[in-house]
Amino acid sequence: MAGYLAKASTNLLRKNISTYTALLRFSSSDTKQYENIIVEKRAENGCVGLIQLNRPKALNSLCDALMREVNEALDTFEQDESVGCVVLTGNERAFAAGADIKEMQNNTFVGCLKGNFLGHWSEIAQKKKPIIAAVNGFALGGGCELAMMCDIIYAGDNAQFGQPEILLGTIPGAGGTQRLPKFVGKSLAMEMVLTGNRFDAQTALTAGLVSKVVSKELLVDEAIKTAEKISKNSQLVVALAKEAVNIAYETTLAEGLHFEKKLFHATFATEDRKEGMTAFVEKRKANFTNN
Ligand code: HXC
């Protein structure tokens, strides 16, 4: 009994420490100040990058400057070896209510073409480090598309997903017609894109758009905990794993399996693969060095 209690209290302590480390903030001098986003490092040793979209008065609508800042912050985290995973979030009312309609209202076709309007958005899906979208409130239009460019989506219980572009006389332009059918199937994707209807977190979970629904207050902490867990793995191997999963959306099964096998073989060239298997055999925790 005493042994059981000691184990239970150790487990409780561990759980509290893990919750505590998920909430740890690092001084803002570690990260750059931006106009439209707030960037911090969280969790143990600042291993999780946190980007919060911060245009609350406009429901975090995605103006050009904001998207450029998100890209810049992600690139900074890509270069920062202490960061293994990034969480992207908004506030409790809105993840993002779409591209900034006021900014694009007077655009012309020629203007879009000449400036490759919103072309740089897709760079977000090319990052090597995993990104978890923590979505509370509205994720509409470009907001839903931005979440889908991330690798994992967690939803707060108040989340609403939608592609309302049709109501503005346009269509999704950053993956809504392409990623959505792959994630939720044709019928729901078609309904979202053709009606502009919004769907709640539970529907998103059932459809496979999100992997977890959490109460809105706990959402970001939950995403940070998962990000911290990912960060403790080998960054090198995590990047290969991310690339392998993403290839499933780009290619045939045969080609994807071939690609996966090559990346699997490639892990045998890393110190971290050697360390991971040696640690298992020696019954100890692996100490990955990203080599
Ligand atoms: C600019 C926006 C905005 C947007 C909201 N706002 N969404 N501004 N672009 N996408 C602004 C409003 O103008 C308003 O500013 C303030 O945010 C609060 O919004 P309200 O409408 O007053 O709030 P509410 O009544 O609660 O309604 C919330 C809402 C609604 C349902 C989310 O705002 C809405 O329908 N927004 C537009 C959603 C949308 O159509 N998204 C798709 C955009 S096109 P003021 O100054 O009036 O107080 C797109 C294409 C992507 O995303 C292509 C990518 C390549």
Coordinates of C-alpha atoms and ligand atoms in Angstrom, one line a residue:
M1 CA 0.0 0.0 0.0
A2 CA 2.8 2.4 1.0
G3 CA 4.6 1.6 -2.2
Y4 CA 1.4 2.2 -4.2
L5 CA 0.9 5.6 -2.5
A6 CA 4.5 6.6 -3.1
K7 CA 4.1 5.6 -6.8
A8 CA 0.8 7.5 -7.1
S9 CA 2.3 10.6 -5.5
T10 CA 5.3 10.4 -7.8
N11 CA 3.0 10.2 -10.8
L12 CA 1.0 13.2 -9.5
L13 CA 4.2 15.2 -9.0
R14 CA 5.3 14.2 -12.5
K15 CA 1.9 15.3 -14.0
N16 CA 2.1 18.6 -12.2
I17 CA 5.6 19.2 -13.3
S18 CA 4.6 18.5 -16.9
T19 CA 1.6 20.8 -16.6
Y20 CA 3.9 23.4 -15.1
T21 CA 6.6 23.1 -17.7
A22 CA 3.9 23.4 -20.5
L23 CA 2.9 26.7 -19.0
L24 CA 6.5 28.1 -18.5
R25 CA 7.0 31.3 -20.4
F26 CA 10.4 32.5 -21.5
S27 CA 11.4 36.2 -21.4
S28 CA 10.2 38.2 -24.3
S29 CA 13.8 39.3 -24.9
D30 CA 14.2 35.7 -26.4
T31 CA 11.7 36.6 -29.1
K32 CA 11.1 39.5 -31.5
Q33 CA 8.2 41.9 -31.0
Y34 CA 5.7 42.0 -33.9
E35 CA 2.7 44.2 -34.8
N36 CA 0.1 41.6 -35.5
I37 CA 1.3 38.5 -33.7
I38 CA 2.7 37.6 -30.2
V39 CA 5.7 35.3 -30.2
E40 CA 6.9 33.4 -27.2
K41 CA 8.8 30.3 -26.2
R42 CA 7.1 27.9 -23.8
A43 CA 7.7 24.6 -22.0
E44 CA 10.9 23.1 -20.6
N45 CA 13.9 25.0 -22.0
G46 CA 11.7 27.0 -24.3
C47 CA 11.3 23.9 -26.6
V48 CA 7.9 25.0 -27.9
G49 CA 7.5 28.1 -30.1
L50 CA 4.1 29.8 -29.6
I51 CA 2.7 32.2 -32.2
Q52 CA -0.6 34.0 -31.3
L53 CA -2.4 35.9 -34.0
N54 CA -3.2 39.2 -32.5
R55 CA -5.7 41.4 -34.4
P56 CA -8.6 40.9 -32.0
K57 CA -10.7 43.9 -33.3
A58 CA -10.7 42.3 -36.8
L59 CA -11.2 38.8 -35.5
N60 CA -7.6 38.0 -36.5
S61 CA -8.4 38.5 -40.1
L62 CA -5.3 37.6 -42.1
C63 CA -3.9 40.8 -43.5
D64 CA -0.8 40.6 -45.7
A65 CA 1.4 42.0 -42.9
L66 CA 0.2 39.4 -40.4
M67 CA 0.9 36.5 -42.7
R68 CA 4.3 37.8 -43.5
E69 CA 5.0 38.1 -39.7
V70 CA 3.8 34.5 -39.2
N71 CA 6.1 33.3 -41.9
E72 CA 9.0 35.2 -40.4
A73 CA 8.4 33.9 -36.9
L74 CA 8.1 30.3 -38.2
D75 CA 11.4 30.8 -40.1
T76 CA 13.1 32.0 -36.9
F77 CA 11.8 29.0 -35.0
E78 CA 13.1 26.8 -37.9
Q79 CA 16.6 28.1 -37.3
D80 CA 16.3 27.9 -33.4
E81 CA 17.7 24.5 -32.4
S82 CA 16.1 24.8 -28.9
V83 CA 12.6 24.7 -30.5
G84 CA 11.2 21.4 -31.7
C85 CA 7.6 22.2 -32.4
V86 CA 5.4 25.3 -32.9
V87 CA 1.9 26.0 -31.7
L88 CA -0.2 28.5 -33.7
T89 CA -3.3 30.0 -32.1
G90 CA -5.6 33.0 -32.0
N91 CA -7.8 34.1 -29.1
E92 CA -10.9 32.6 -27.6
R93 CA -13.2 34.4 -30.0
A94 CA -11.3 33.7 -33.2
F95 CA -8.5 31.7 -34.6
A96 CA -8.9 33.7 -37.8
A97 CA -12.0 34.9 -39.6
G98 CA -10.3 34.6 -43.0
A99 CA -8.2 36.7 -45.3
D100 CA -8.7 40.4 -44.7
I101 CA -11.8 41.3 -46.8
K102 CA -11.2 45.0 -46.4
E103 CA -7.7 44.7 -47.7
M104 CA -8.7 42.7 -50.8
Q105 CA -12.0 44.4 -51.6
N106 CA -10.6 46.6 -54.4
N107 CA -8.2 44.1 -55.9
T108 CA -8.3 43.4 -59.6
F109 CA -7.5 40.2 -61.5
V110 CA -4.5 41.9 -63.1
G111 CA -3.4 43.1 -59.7
C112 CA -3.7 39.6 -58.2
L113 CA -1.7 38.2 -61.1
K114 CA 1.0 40.7 -61.1
G115 CA 1.5 40.6 -57.3
N116 CA 0.9 36.8 -57.0
F117 CA -1.8 37.8 -54.5
L118 CA -1.4 35.7 -51.3
G119 CA 1.1 33.4 -53.1
H120 CA 3.4 33.5 -50.0
W121 CA 0.8 31.9 -47.8
S122 CA 1.7 28.4 -49.0
E123 CA 5.2 28.7 -47.6
I124 CA 3.7 27.9 -44.2
A125 CA 3.0 24.3 -45.3
Q126 CA 6.7 23.9 -46.3
K127 CA 8.2 24.2 -42.9
K128 CA 10.3 21.3 -41.6
K129 CA 9.3 21.6 -37.9
P130 CA 5.8 20.5 -36.9
I131 CA 3.1 23.1 -36.3
I132 CA 0.0 22.5 -34.2
A133 CA -3.0 24.7 -34.8
A134 CA -4.9 25.4 -31.6
V135 CA -8.3 26.7 -32.9
N136 CA -10.8 28.5 -30.7
G137 CA -13.7 30.3 -32.2
F138 CA -13.9 31.2 -35.8
A139 CA -11.6 29.4 -38.3
L140 CA -13.2 30.7 -41.5
G141 CA -12.0 31.0 -45.1
G142 CA -8.3 31.6 -45.0
G143 CA -8.4 30.9 -41.3
C144 CA -9.6 27.3 -41.9
E145 CA -7.0 27.0 -44.7
L146 CA -4.3 28.3 -42.4
A147 CA -5.2 25.6 -39.8
M148 CA -5.1 23.0 -42.5
M149 CA -1.6 24.0 -43.5
C150 CA -0.5 23.0 -40.0
D151 CA 0.3 19.4 -39.1
I152 CA -2.1 18.7 -36.2
I153 CA -5.3 20.6 -35.4
Y154 CA -6.7 20.7 -31.9
A155 CA -10.1 22.5 -31.5
G156 CA -11.6 24.3 -28.6
D157 CA -15.2 23.3 -27.8
N158 CA -16.3 26.7 -29.3
A159 CA -14.5 26.3 -32.6
Q160 CA -16.4 26.9 -35.9
F161 CA -14.9 25.9 -39.2
G162 CA -16.1 27.1 -42.5
Q163 CA -15.2 28.2 -46.1
P164 CA -17.6 31.1 -46.6
E165 CA -15.9 32.5 -49.6
I166 CA -18.8 31.6 -51.8
L167 CA -20.9 34.1 -49.9
L168 CA -18.4 36.8 -51.0
G169 CA -18.6 35.8 -54.6
T170 CA -15.3 34.0 -54.6
I171 CA -13.8 30.6 -53.8
P172 CA -11.2 29.4 -51.3
G173 CA -7.7 30.3 -52.5
A174 CA -5.3 28.7 -50.0
G175 CA -6.2 25.0 -50.0
G176 CA -9.8 25.0 -49.1
T177 CA -10.9 23.2 -52.3
Q178 CA -7.9 20.8 -52.2
R179 CA -6.9 20.0 -48.6
L180 CA -10.5 20.0 -47.2
P181 CA -11.7 17.1 -49.4
K182 CA -8.6 15.1 -48.5
F183 CA -9.2 15.6 -44.8
V184 CA -13.0 15.4 -44.5
G185 CA -14.1 13.7 -47.7
K186 CA -15.9 15.1 -50.7
S187 CA -19.4 15.4 -49.4
L188 CA -18.7 17.6 -46.4
A189 CA -16.0 19.6 -48.2
M190 CA -18.4 20.2 -51.1
E191 CA -21.2 21.3 -48.6
M192 CA -18.8 23.6 -46.8
V193 CA -17.5 25.2 -50.0
L194 CA -20.8 25.5 -51.8
T195 CA -23.0 26.7 -49.0
G196 CA -20.5 28.6 -46.8
N197 CA -22.1 26.9 -43.8
R198 CA -20.1 26.7 -40.6
F199 CA -19.4 23.4 -38.7
D200 CA -18.7 23.0 -35.0
A201 CA -15.8 21.3 -33.3
Q202 CA -17.6 18.0 -32.7
T203 CA -18.4 17.7 -36.5
A204 CA -14.8 18.6 -37.3
L205 CA -13.7 15.8 -34.9
T206 CA -16.0 13.2 -36.4
A207 CA -15.0 14.2 -39.9
G208 CA -11.3 13.9 -39.1
L209 CA -10.4 17.5 -39.6
V210 CA -9.2 17.8 -36.0
S211 CA -7.6 15.2 -33.7
K212 CA -8.9 16.5 -30.4
V213 CA -11.5 18.7 -28.9
V214 CA -10.6 20.4 -25.6
S215 CA -12.4 23.0 -23.5
K216 CA -11.6 26.5 -24.9
E217 CA -9.7 27.5 -21.7
L218 CA -7.4 24.5 -21.7
L219 CA -6.8 24.3 -25.5
V220 CA -3.5 26.1 -25.8
D221 CA -2.0 24.3 -22.8
E222 CA -3.0 21.0 -24.2
A223 CA -1.4 21.9 -27.6
I224 CA 1.7 23.0 -25.8
K225 CA 1.9 19.7 -23.9
T226 CA 1.7 17.7 -27.2
A227 CA 4.2 20.1 -28.8
E228 CA 6.6 19.5 -25.9
K229 CA 6.3 15.8 -26.2
I230 CA 7.2 16.1 -29.9
S231 CA 10.1 18.4 -29.1
K232 CA 11.6 15.7 -26.9
N233 CA 12.0 13.4 -29.9
S234 CA 14.9 13.8 -32.4
Q235 CA 14.2 16.9 -34.4
L236 CA 15.9 15.3 -37.4
V237 CA 13.7 12.2 -37.3
V238 CA 10.6 14.2 -36.6
A239 CA 11.2 16.2 -39.7
L240 CA 11.6 13.0 -41.8
A241 CA 8.4 11.6 -40.2
K242 CA 6.5 14.8 -41.0
E243 CA 7.8 14.7 -44.6
A244 CA 6.8 11.0 -45.0
V245 CA 3.2 11.6 -43.7
N246 CA 2.8 14.7 -45.9
I247 CA 3.8 12.7 -49.0
A248 CA 0.7 10.6 -48.5
Y249 CA -1.3 13.6 -49.6
E250 CA 0.8 14.2 -52.7
T251 CA 1.3 10.9 -54.4
T252 CA 0.2 7.3 -55.2
L253 CA 0.3 4.6 -52.5
A254 CA 3.1 2.8 -54.3
E255 CA 5.3 5.9 -54.6
G256 CA 4.5 6.9 -51.0
L257 CA 5.5 3.5 -49.7
H258 CA 8.7 3.7 -51.7
F259 CA 9.5 7.2 -50.3
E260 CA 8.7 6.1 -46.8
K261 CA 11.1 3.1 -47.0
K262 CA 13.9 5.4 -48.3
L263 CA 13.3 7.8 -45.3
F264 CA 13.1 4.8 -42.9
H265 CA 16.4 3.6 -44.2
A266 CA 17.8 7.1 -44.0
T267 CA 17.1 7.2 -40.2
F268 CA 19.8 4.5 -39.9
A269 CA 22.4 7.1 -40.9
T270 CA 21.6 9.1 -37.8
E271 CA 23.1 9.1 -34.3
D272 CA 19.6 9.5 -32.9
R273 CA 18.3 6.3 -34.4
K274 CA 21.3 4.5 -32.8
E275 CA 20.7 6.2 -29.5
G276 CA 16.9 5.5 -29.5
M277 CA 17.4 1.7 -30.0
T278 CA 20.4 1.5 -27.7
A279 CA 18.4 3.3 -24.9
F280 CA 15.6 0.9 -25.4
V281 CA 17.9 -2.1 -25.0
E282 CA 19.6 -0.6 -22.0
K283 CA 16.2 0.2 -20.4
R284 CA 16.9 4.0 -20.2
K285 CA 15.5 7.1 -21.6
A286 CA 16.9 8.2 -25.0
N287 CA 19.0 11.3 -25.1
F288 CA 18.6 12.7 -28.6
T289 CA 21.1 15.2 -29.9
N290 CA 19.5 15.9 -33.3
N291 CA 22.4 14.3 -35.1
Ligands
HXC1 C1 -11.8 41.9 -42.4 C2 -13.2 41.2 -40.7 C3 -13.2 39.9 -41.2 C4 -12.5 39.6 -42.4 C5 -14.4 40.0 -39.4 N1 -13.9 41.2 -39.6 N2 -14.0 39.2 -40.4 N3 -12.5 42.2 -41.3 N4 -11.8 40.6 -43.0 N5 -12.4 38.4 -42.9 C6 -14.1 42.4 -38.8 C7 -15.5 43.0 -39.0 O1 -15.5 43.8 -40.2 C8 -15.7 43.8 -37.8 O2 -14.9 45.0 -37.9 C9 -15.0 43.0 -36.7 O3 -14.1 42.1 -37.4 C10 -16.0 42.1 -35.9 O4 -16.8 41.4 -36.9 P1 -18.3 41.3 -36.8 O5 -18.8 40.9 -38.1 O6 -18.9 42.5 -36.3 O7 -18.6 40.1 -35.7 P2 -19.8 39.1 -35.6 O8 -21.1 39.7 -35.9 O9 -19.5 38.3 -34.4 O10 -19.5 38.1 -36.9 C11 -18.3 37.3 -36.9 C12 -18.2 36.6 -38.3 C13 -18.2 37.7 -39.4 C14 -19.3 35.6 -38.5 C15 -16.8 35.9 -38.3 O11 -17.3 38.8 -39.0 C16 -17.8 37.3 -40.7 O12 -18.7 36.7 -41.4 N6 -16.6 37.6 -41.2 C17 -16.2 37.3 -42.5 C18 -15.8 35.8 -42.6 C19 -15.4 35.4 -44.0 O13 -16.1 35.7 -45.0 N7 -14.2 34.9 -44.2 C20 -13.6 34.6 -45.5 C21 -12.8 35.7 -46.0 S1 -12.2 35.4 -47.7 P3 -15.6 46.5 -37.6 O14 -14.5 47.4 -37.9 O15 -16.8 46.6 -38.5 O16 -16.0 46.4 -36.2 C22 -10.9 34.4 -47.5 C23 -10.2 34.0 -48.7 C24 -8.9 33.2 -48.4 O17 -10.5 34.0 -46.4 C25 -8.1 33.1 -49.6 C26 -6.7 32.8 -49.2 C27 -5.7 32.7 -50.4

